[in-house]
Amino acid sequence: MAEATPAQPAQFRGTGQLPGHWGDQVLASGVSTAFLAAAAFAPAAALTALFVIQVRPSDLERLRGGGRPGP
C-alpha cells in the first residue's frame, strides 16, 4: 500500500478488503511460499521413510498368515 493513492487506504480501512489486483498478488505470493515449503519438506519425508521404516522378511511372512506370532 506504499504506492496507493490516498483514497485506496481509506477504502481498505472501511471495507477491510484489498483491491482485486492486490489481493491476487498476495494470494499468489502465499501459494508460492507454501509450494516452496512443501518442496523443501518432501525430500526430508522421503529420506525419513527410507531410513526409518524397515520391513523384515519375518514381518512379511506374519502378514501373509504364516510363521509364529511374535512380539
Short mmCIF file of C-alpha atoms in Angstrom, two decimals:
data_model
loop_
_atom_site.label_atom_id
_atom_site.label_comp_id
_atom_site.label_asym_id
_atom_site.label_seq_id
_atom_site.Cartn_x
_atom_site.Cartn_y
_atom_site.Cartn_z
CA MET A 1 0.00 0.00 0.00
CA ALA A 2 3.06 2.22 -0.13
CA GLU A 3 2.22 3.12 -3.73
CA ALA A 4 -1.51 3.56 -3.14
CA THR A 5 -3.47 6.72 -3.74
CA PRO A 6 -4.86 8.37 -0.58
CA ALA A 7 -8.33 7.03 -1.38
CA GLN A 8 -7.19 3.40 -1.52
CA PRO A 9 -6.01 3.09 2.11
CA ALA A 10 -9.22 4.80 3.22
CA GLN A 11 -11.24 2.28 1.22
CA PHE A 12 -9.22 -0.57 2.75
CA ARG A 13 -9.84 0.71 6.27
CA GLY A 14 -13.55 0.96 5.55
CA THR A 15 -14.05 -2.40 3.85
CA GLY A 16 -11.17 -4.48 5.23
CA GLN A 17 -10.56 -5.91 1.76
CA LEU A 18 -7.71 -5.24 -0.60
CA PRO A 19 -8.47 -4.14 -4.13
CA GLY A 20 -8.71 -7.08 -6.54
CA HIS A 21 -5.31 -6.82 -8.19
CA TRP A 22 -3.52 -6.54 -4.83
CA GLY A 23 -5.45 -9.45 -3.41
CA ASP A 24 -4.38 -11.58 -6.36
CA GLN A 25 -0.73 -10.69 -5.76
CA VAL A 26 -0.97 -11.52 -2.06
CA LEU A 27 -2.64 -14.86 -2.86
CA ALA A 28 0.00 -15.71 -5.47
CA SER A 29 2.76 -14.88 -3.03
CA GLY A 30 1.24 -17.09 -0.33
CA VAL A 31 0.76 -20.03 -2.67
CA SER A 32 4.31 -19.69 -3.94
CA THR A 33 5.71 -19.66 -0.39
CA ALA A 34 3.64 -22.71 0.56
CA PHE A 35 4.86 -24.57 -2.53
CA LEU A 36 8.49 -23.85 -1.66
CA ALA A 37 7.95 -25.11 1.89
CA ALA A 38 6.33 -28.30 0.57
CA ALA A 39 9.18 -28.79 -1.89
CA ALA A 40 11.66 -28.49 0.99
CA PHE A 41 9.81 -30.99 3.21
CA ALA A 42 9.22 -33.64 0.52
CA PRO A 43 12.85 -34.87 0.37
CA ALA A 44 13.03 -34.89 4.16
CA ALA A 45 9.88 -37.03 4.32
CA ALA A 46 11.21 -39.39 1.65
CA LEU A 47 14.53 -39.83 3.45
CA THR A 48 12.76 -40.42 6.76
CA ALA A 49 10.55 -43.07 5.20
CA LEU A 50 13.54 -44.70 3.52
CA PHE A 51 15.73 -44.93 6.62
CA VAL A 52 13.21 -45.24 9.46
CA ILE A 53 10.59 -47.61 8.11
CA GLN A 54 12.16 -51.04 7.95
CA VAL A 55 10.30 -54.21 7.00
CA ARG A 56 11.91 -57.53 7.85
CA PRO A 57 11.12 -60.77 5.98
CA SER A 58 9.56 -62.16 9.18
CA ASP A 59 7.12 -59.22 9.20
CA LEU A 60 6.02 -60.03 5.66
CA GLU A 61 5.61 -63.72 6.50
CA ARG A 62 3.48 -62.83 9.53
CA LEU A 63 1.27 -60.58 7.37
CA ARG A 64 0.70 -63.46 4.95
CA GLY A 65 -0.54 -65.60 7.83
CA GLY A 66 2.45 -67.83 8.19
CA GLY A 67 5.12 -68.09 10.83
CA ARG A 68 4.74 -67.93 14.55
CA PRO A 69 3.33 -64.86 16.27
CA GLY A 70 5.99 -62.75 17.89
CA PRO A 71 6.33 -59.58 19.91
#
